[in-house]
Amino acid sequence: MEIKIAVLPGDGIGPEIIEQGLKVIKTVCTRFGHNLKYREGLVGAAAIDAAGHPYPEETHQLCMESDAVFFGAIGDPKYDNNPAASVRPEQGLLQMRKSLGLYANIRPVATFPSLVHTSPLRTELVEGADFICIRELTGGLYFGRPQGRSEDGNTAYDTCIYTREEIERILRLAYRYAGARRNKLTVVDKANVLATSRLWRQVAQEIAGEYPKVETEFMFVDNAAMRIIQWPKSFDVIVTENMFGDILTDEASVITGSLGMLPSASIGLHTSVFEPIHGSYPQAAGKNIANPIATILSAALMFEYAFELQREAAAIRNAVASALANGIVTEDISASGSKACKTTEVGDFINEVINC
Ligand code: IPM
Ligand code: MN
């Protein structure tokens, strides 16, 4: 079939990890007889420099015309700690999510048997952990208005807003996921303090009866932060608002051994976006040391979600498992005493396994 995708490398390590991911996508397409058509677009700091905007209209058109977006990372330290910067690279990512209507961010957290020893958590706690975090992606503090500063600059404010419709559509999606898995949904909120959280809880209670097979559990976010690393195996599907989901999934990556391992799929009204959950890791940019696996696993999610091609996704996952089992890994997950591989070496190995 035709695989028509937009490729947005972005900033920092983005171009390096996307190069490895794209290599894998090309190999999968050749091996399974698909016709790959891709075009690259600008986003983030790279787009500000070249086009004066972090998500240029041209990039948006490209995304809208594609069947999936393969995205690297965004962010550049020259904009951090710079309150005067009027435009930030991250705005490009947020605008892309909003304009494409990507209200759900699916972040699967699963351990690889050959990696359990690299997690700082005890093996018996993380072995077999397998849950999905569904993060609401176009509401809450990230998008609520007003946001800004008082005239004298001494007061700043953000607004957390959620409507019933926004809450209901993400909860229903989460119930469907839980129903297709182990029938347990954990709704994470801060209902003891926040009005938005109380609305989340109310809507969840109202619709829970429509999913009788699924057990609904409510958990405060502070408690969830503890439970995720204390007893990760107790979760099946977690659903939560935008900011809580952002924080909890970085934390959850510790279970798998590295932030460089977690892929994600952002889905909603228009073209879906597939991207690693990690950022642009500027300290590593250009050094060929970044872990490309989160990006390569995002390509697997892309074949599965955007094109319903399960065998292609499985081929990628098996090749990743083989790299891990053979110790062909970057420094973030290499065993102490053994030599770490470069980004390109990991990509090449995975590519070869898919090819044979
Ligand atoms: C993520 C990132 C982004 C977010 C940043 C880069 C704006 O941390 O995708 O998790 O906070 O959503
Ligand atoms: Mn994040």
Coordinates of C-alpha atoms and ligand atoms in Angstrom, one line a residue:
M1 CA 0.0 0.0 0.0
E2 CA 1.0 3.6 -0.2
I3 CA 2.7 5.0 2.9
K4 CA 2.5 8.7 2.6
I5 CA 4.1 10.5 5.5
A6 CA 5.5 13.8 6.7
V7 CA 8.9 13.7 8.4
L8 CA 9.6 16.5 10.9
P9 CA 13.1 16.0 12.4
G10 CA 13.0 19.3 14.5
D11 CA 15.8 20.2 16.9
G12 CA 18.8 18.8 18.9
I13 CA 19.1 15.1 18.5
G14 CA 15.9 15.1 16.4
P15 CA 17.6 14.9 13.0
E16 CA 19.9 12.0 14.1
I17 CA 17.2 9.8 15.6
I18 CA 14.8 10.5 12.7
E19 CA 17.5 9.5 10.3
Q20 CA 17.6 6.1 12.0
G21 CA 13.8 5.8 12.2
L22 CA 13.4 6.7 8.5
K23 CA 16.0 4.2 7.5
V24 CA 13.9 1.5 9.3
I25 CA 10.7 2.7 7.7
K26 CA 12.3 2.5 4.3
T27 CA 13.5 -1.0 4.9
V28 CA 10.1 -2.2 6.2
C29 CA 8.4 -0.7 3.1
T30 CA 10.8 -2.5 0.8
R31 CA 10.6 -5.8 2.6
F32 CA 6.8 -5.8 2.8
G33 CA 6.2 -4.3 -0.7
H34 CA 4.9 -0.8 0.3
N35 CA 5.3 2.3 -1.7
L36 CA 6.8 4.9 0.6
K37 CA 6.3 8.6 -0.1
Y38 CA 7.7 11.1 2.3
R39 CA 8.4 14.8 2.5
E40 CA 10.4 16.6 5.2
G41 CA 9.1 19.7 6.9
L42 CA 10.4 22.4 9.3
V43 CA 9.3 22.6 12.9
G44 CA 10.7 24.1 16.2
A45 CA 13.8 26.2 16.5
A46 CA 14.9 25.0 13.1
A47 CA 11.7 26.5 11.6
I48 CA 12.1 29.8 13.6
D49 CA 15.6 30.2 12.1
A50 CA 14.6 29.3 8.6
A51 CA 11.0 30.6 8.3
G52 CA 10.4 32.9 11.3
H53 CA 7.7 30.6 12.8
P54 CA 8.0 27.3 14.9
Y55 CA 5.1 25.7 12.9
P56 CA 5.0 27.3 9.5
E57 CA 1.8 27.1 7.4
E58 CA 3.6 25.0 4.9
T59 CA 4.4 22.4 7.5
H60 CA 0.8 22.3 8.6
Q61 CA -0.3 21.7 5.0
L62 CA 2.2 18.9 4.6
C63 CA 0.9 17.3 7.8
M64 CA -2.7 17.6 6.6
E65 CA -1.9 16.0 3.2
S66 CA -0.1 13.1 4.8
D67 CA -1.4 9.9 6.3
A68 CA 0.9 10.1 9.3
V69 CA 3.5 12.4 10.8
F70 CA 6.9 11.1 11.9
F71 CA 8.3 13.6 14.4
G72 CA 11.7 13.9 16.1
A73 CA 12.0 16.4 19.0
I74 CA 11.7 20.1 19.7
G75 CA 13.6 22.6 21.9
D76 CA 16.7 24.6 21.9
P77 CA 18.6 25.9 25.0
K78 CA 19.1 29.4 23.4
Y79 CA 15.4 30.0 24.2
D80 CA 15.5 28.6 27.8
N81 CA 15.9 31.0 30.7
N82 CA 15.1 33.8 28.3
P83 CA 11.9 35.4 29.4
A84 CA 12.3 38.0 26.7
A85 CA 12.0 35.5 23.8
S86 CA 8.7 36.2 22.2
V87 CA 8.4 32.9 20.3
R88 CA 9.6 29.5 21.6
P89 CA 10.2 26.3 19.6
E90 CA 7.8 24.4 21.9
Q91 CA 5.0 26.6 20.6
G92 CA 5.5 24.8 17.3
L93 CA 4.7 21.4 18.8
L94 CA 1.7 22.7 20.8
Q95 CA 0.3 24.4 17.7
M96 CA 0.8 21.3 15.7
R97 CA -1.1 19.2 18.3
K98 CA -3.9 21.8 18.5
S99 CA -4.3 22.4 14.7
L100 CA -4.3 18.6 14.0
G101 CA -6.8 18.1 16.9
L102 CA -4.6 15.5 18.5
Y103 CA -6.4 15.2 21.8
A104 CA -5.0 11.8 22.9
N105 CA -1.4 10.9 23.4
I106 CA -0.9 7.2 23.9
R107 CA 2.3 6.3 25.7
P108 CA 2.8 2.5 26.2
V109 CA 5.2 1.6 29.0
A110 CA 6.5 -1.9 28.8
T111 CA 9.7 -3.5 30.0
F112 CA 12.0 -5.5 27.8
P113 CA 13.3 -8.7 29.4
S114 CA 16.9 -8.0 28.5
L115 CA 16.7 -4.5 30.0
V116 CA 15.1 -5.1 33.4
H117 CA 18.6 -4.9 35.0
T118 CA 19.2 -1.4 33.7
S119 CA 16.2 0.0 35.6
P120 CA 17.2 1.6 38.9
L121 CA 14.1 -0.2 40.3
R122 CA 14.3 -3.7 41.6
T123 CA 13.9 -6.4 38.9
E124 CA 11.0 -8.2 40.6
L125 CA 9.1 -4.9 40.7
V126 CA 9.5 -4.0 37.0
E127 CA 9.7 -7.4 35.3
G128 CA 6.5 -7.8 33.3
A129 CA 5.2 -4.3 33.9
D130 CA 3.0 -3.3 31.0
F131 CA 0.6 -0.4 31.0
I132 CA -0.5 2.4 28.8
C133 CA -0.7 6.0 29.8
I134 CA -3.3 8.1 27.9
R135 CA -2.5 11.7 28.2
E136 CA -5.1 14.4 27.2
L137 CA -3.1 16.6 24.8
T138 CA -5.0 19.7 23.7
G139 CA -6.4 21.1 26.9
G140 CA -5.6 22.0 30.5
L141 CA -2.7 24.3 31.5
Y142 CA -0.9 24.0 28.2
F143 CA -3.7 25.8 26.3
G144 CA -5.9 27.6 28.9
R145 CA -6.2 31.3 28.5
P146 CA -5.6 33.8 30.0
Q147 CA -1.9 33.1 30.3
G148 CA 0.7 35.7 30.8
R149 CA 2.1 38.5 33.0
S150 CA 0.8 41.5 34.7
E151 CA 1.8 44.9 33.3
D152 CA 4.5 45.4 35.9
G153 CA 5.9 41.9 35.2
N154 CA 5.6 40.8 38.8
T155 CA 2.6 38.5 38.5
A156 CA 2.2 35.5 36.1
Y157 CA -0.7 33.3 35.5
D158 CA -1.7 30.1 33.6
T159 CA -5.3 28.8 33.4
C160 CA -6.4 25.2 33.7
I161 CA -9.6 24.7 31.7
Y162 CA -11.5 21.6 30.7
T163 CA -14.9 21.2 29.2
R164 CA -17.2 18.2 29.7
E165 CA -16.8 17.4 25.9
E166 CA -13.0 17.3 26.2
I167 CA -13.0 15.1 29.3
E168 CA -15.7 12.7 27.9
R169 CA -13.9 12.0 24.6
I170 CA -10.6 11.2 26.2
L171 CA -12.3 9.1 28.9
R172 CA -14.3 7.1 26.3
L173 CA -11.1 6.4 24.4
A174 CA -9.4 5.2 27.5
Y175 CA -12.3 2.9 28.4
R176 CA -12.1 1.4 24.9
Y177 CA -8.4 0.8 25.4
A178 CA -9.0 -0.7 28.9
G179 CA -11.7 -2.9 27.5
A180 CA -9.4 -4.3 24.9
R181 CA -6.7 -5.0 27.5
R182 CA -7.0 -6.1 31.1
N183 CA -10.2 -4.1 32.0
K184 CA -8.8 -1.7 34.5
L185 CA -8.8 2.0 34.1
T186 CA -7.0 4.4 36.6
V187 CA -8.3 8.0 36.4
V188 CA -5.5 10.2 37.7
D189 CA -6.5 13.6 39.0
K190 CA -6.1 16.0 42.0
A191 CA -9.8 16.2 42.8
N192 CA -9.1 17.1 46.4
V193 CA -7.8 20.5 45.3
L194 CA -8.7 21.3 41.6
A195 CA -12.1 22.1 40.2
T196 CA -11.1 20.7 36.8
S197 CA -10.2 17.4 38.4
R198 CA -13.6 17.3 40.2
L199 CA -15.3 17.6 36.8
W200 CA -13.0 14.8 35.4
R201 CA -14.1 12.6 38.3
Q202 CA -17.8 13.4 37.9
V203 CA -17.8 12.7 34.1
A204 CA -15.9 9.4 34.7
Q205 CA -18.5 8.4 37.3
E206 CA -21.3 9.2 35.0
I207 CA -20.0 7.2 32.0
A208 CA -18.4 4.3 33.9
G209 CA -21.7 2.3 33.9
E210 CA -21.5 2.1 30.1
Y211 CA -18.3 0.1 30.4
P212 CA -19.4 -2.5 33.0
K213 CA -16.5 -4.9 32.2
V214 CA -13.9 -2.2 33.1
E215 CA -13.1 -1.6 36.7
T216 CA -12.6 2.2 37.3
E217 CA -10.1 3.3 39.9
F218 CA -9.5 6.9 41.0
M219 CA -6.2 8.1 42.2
F220 CA -4.7 11.4 43.2
V221 CA -1.7 12.4 41.0
D222 CA 0.8 12.6 43.9
N223 CA -0.2 9.1 45.0
A224 CA 0.0 7.8 41.4
A225 CA 3.5 9.2 41.1
M226 CA 4.5 7.0 44.0
R227 CA 2.6 3.9 42.9
I228 CA 4.0 4.0 39.4
I229 CA 7.5 3.3 40.6
Q230 CA 6.5 1.4 43.7
W231 CA 4.1 -1.1 42.1
P232 CA 4.1 -0.5 38.3
K233 CA 2.4 -3.9 37.7
S234 CA -0.8 -2.7 39.3
F235 CA -1.7 -0.5 36.3
D236 CA -3.3 -1.4 33.0
V237 CA -4.6 1.9 31.5
I238 CA -4.0 5.3 33.1
V239 CA -5.9 8.3 31.8
T240 CA -5.1 11.8 32.9
E241 CA -5.0 15.5 32.0
N242 CA -2.3 17.1 29.9
M243 CA 0.3 18.3 32.5
F244 CA -0.1 15.3 34.9
G245 CA 0.4 13.0 31.9
D246 CA 3.5 14.8 30.8
I247 CA 5.1 14.4 34.2
L248 CA 4.0 10.9 35.0
T249 CA 5.3 9.4 31.7
D250 CA 8.8 10.8 32.1
E251 CA 8.7 9.2 35.5
A252 CA 7.4 5.9 34.0
S253 CA 10.2 5.7 31.6
V254 CA 12.5 4.9 34.5
I255 CA 10.7 1.5 34.6
T256 CA 12.0 0.6 31.2
G257 CA 15.5 1.7 32.0
S258 CA 15.7 4.9 29.9
L259 CA 13.7 7.9 28.7
G260 CA 15.2 6.9 25.3
M261 CA 13.0 3.9 25.1
L262 CA 9.4 5.2 25.1
P263 CA 7.5 5.9 21.9
S264 CA 4.1 7.6 21.6
A265 CA 1.2 8.1 19.2
S266 CA -0.9 11.3 19.2
I267 CA -4.3 10.7 17.7
G268 CA -7.4 12.7 17.2
L269 CA -9.3 14.6 14.5
H270 CA -6.7 14.8 11.7
T271 CA -3.3 13.2 10.8
S272 CA -1.8 11.3 13.7
V273 CA 1.7 12.1 14.9
F274 CA 4.3 9.5 16.0
E275 CA 7.1 10.7 18.2
P276 CA 9.4 9.6 21.1
I277 CA 8.4 11.0 24.4
H278 CA 11.8 12.4 25.1
G279 CA 13.0 15.9 24.2
S280 CA 15.7 17.3 22.0
Y281 CA 18.6 16.5 24.4
P282 CA 20.7 19.3 23.1
Q283 CA 23.8 18.3 25.1
A284 CA 24.0 15.2 22.9
A285 CA 23.2 16.8 19.5
G286 CA 25.6 15.9 16.8
K287 CA 27.5 13.4 18.9
N288 CA 25.9 10.2 17.5
I289 CA 25.2 9.0 21.1
A290 CA 21.4 9.4 21.5
N291 CA 19.2 6.3 21.8
P292 CA 17.2 6.0 18.6
I293 CA 14.9 3.2 20.0
A294 CA 12.1 5.4 21.2
T295 CA 11.9 6.9 17.7
I296 CA 12.2 3.5 16.0
L297 CA 9.4 2.1 18.2
S298 CA 7.3 5.2 17.3
A299 CA 7.7 4.0 13.7
A300 CA 6.2 0.6 14.8
L301 CA 3.3 2.5 16.4
M302 CA 2.9 4.3 13.1
F303 CA 2.6 1.2 11.0
E304 CA 0.1 -0.2 13.6
Y305 CA -2.1 2.8 14.2
A306 CA -2.0 4.8 11.0
F307 CA -1.8 2.0 8.5
E308 CA -3.1 -1.1 10.4
L309 CA 0.0 -3.0 9.4
Q310 CA 0.6 -5.4 12.4
R311 CA 3.3 -7.6 10.8
E312 CA 5.4 -4.5 9.9
A313 CA 5.1 -3.2 13.5
A314 CA 6.0 -6.7 14.8
A315 CA 9.1 -6.9 12.5
I316 CA 10.4 -3.6 14.0
R317 CA 9.7 -4.6 17.6
N318 CA 11.4 -8.0 17.1
A319 CA 14.4 -6.3 15.6
V320 CA 14.6 -3.9 18.6
A321 CA 14.3 -6.8 21.0
S322 CA 17.2 -8.5 19.1
A323 CA 19.4 -5.4 19.4
L324 CA 18.7 -5.2 23.2
A325 CA 19.3 -9.0 23.6
N326 CA 22.7 -8.6 21.8
G327 CA 23.8 -5.6 23.8
I328 CA 23.7 -3.4 20.7
V329 CA 22.6 -0.3 22.7
T330 CA 23.6 3.3 23.3
E331 CA 25.3 4.5 26.5
D332 CA 22.1 5.3 28.4
I333 CA 21.3 1.5 28.6
S334 CA 24.6 -0.2 28.1
A335 CA 25.7 -2.6 30.8
S336 CA 28.5 -1.3 33.0
G337 CA 31.8 -2.4 31.7
S338 CA 30.6 -3.1 28.2
K339 CA 31.2 -0.8 25.2
A340 CA 28.3 1.4 24.2
C341 CA 27.2 1.7 20.6
K342 CA 26.7 4.8 18.5
T343 CA 23.2 6.0 17.4
T344 CA 24.0 4.9 13.8
E345 CA 25.3 1.5 14.9
V346 CA 22.1 0.7 16.8
G347 CA 20.0 1.9 13.8
D348 CA 22.1 -0.2 11.4
F349 CA 21.8 -3.3 13.4
I350 CA 18.0 -3.0 13.7
N351 CA 17.8 -2.3 10.0
E352 CA 19.8 -5.4 9.2
V353 CA 17.7 -7.7 11.4
I354 CA 14.5 -6.4 9.6
N355 CA 16.2 -7.1 6.3
C356 CA 17.0 -10.7 6.9
Ligands
IPM1 C1 6.4 16.0 25.6 C2 7.3 17.2 25.8 C3 6.5 18.5 25.4 C4 5.3 18.6 26.3 C5 7.3 19.8 25.4 C6 8.5 19.7 24.5 C7 6.5 21.0 25.0 O1 7.8 17.3 27.0 O2 6.0 15.8 24.5 O3 6.2 15.3 26.6 O4 5.5 19.1 27.4 O5 4.3 18.1 25.9
MN2 MN 7.3 15.7 28.3

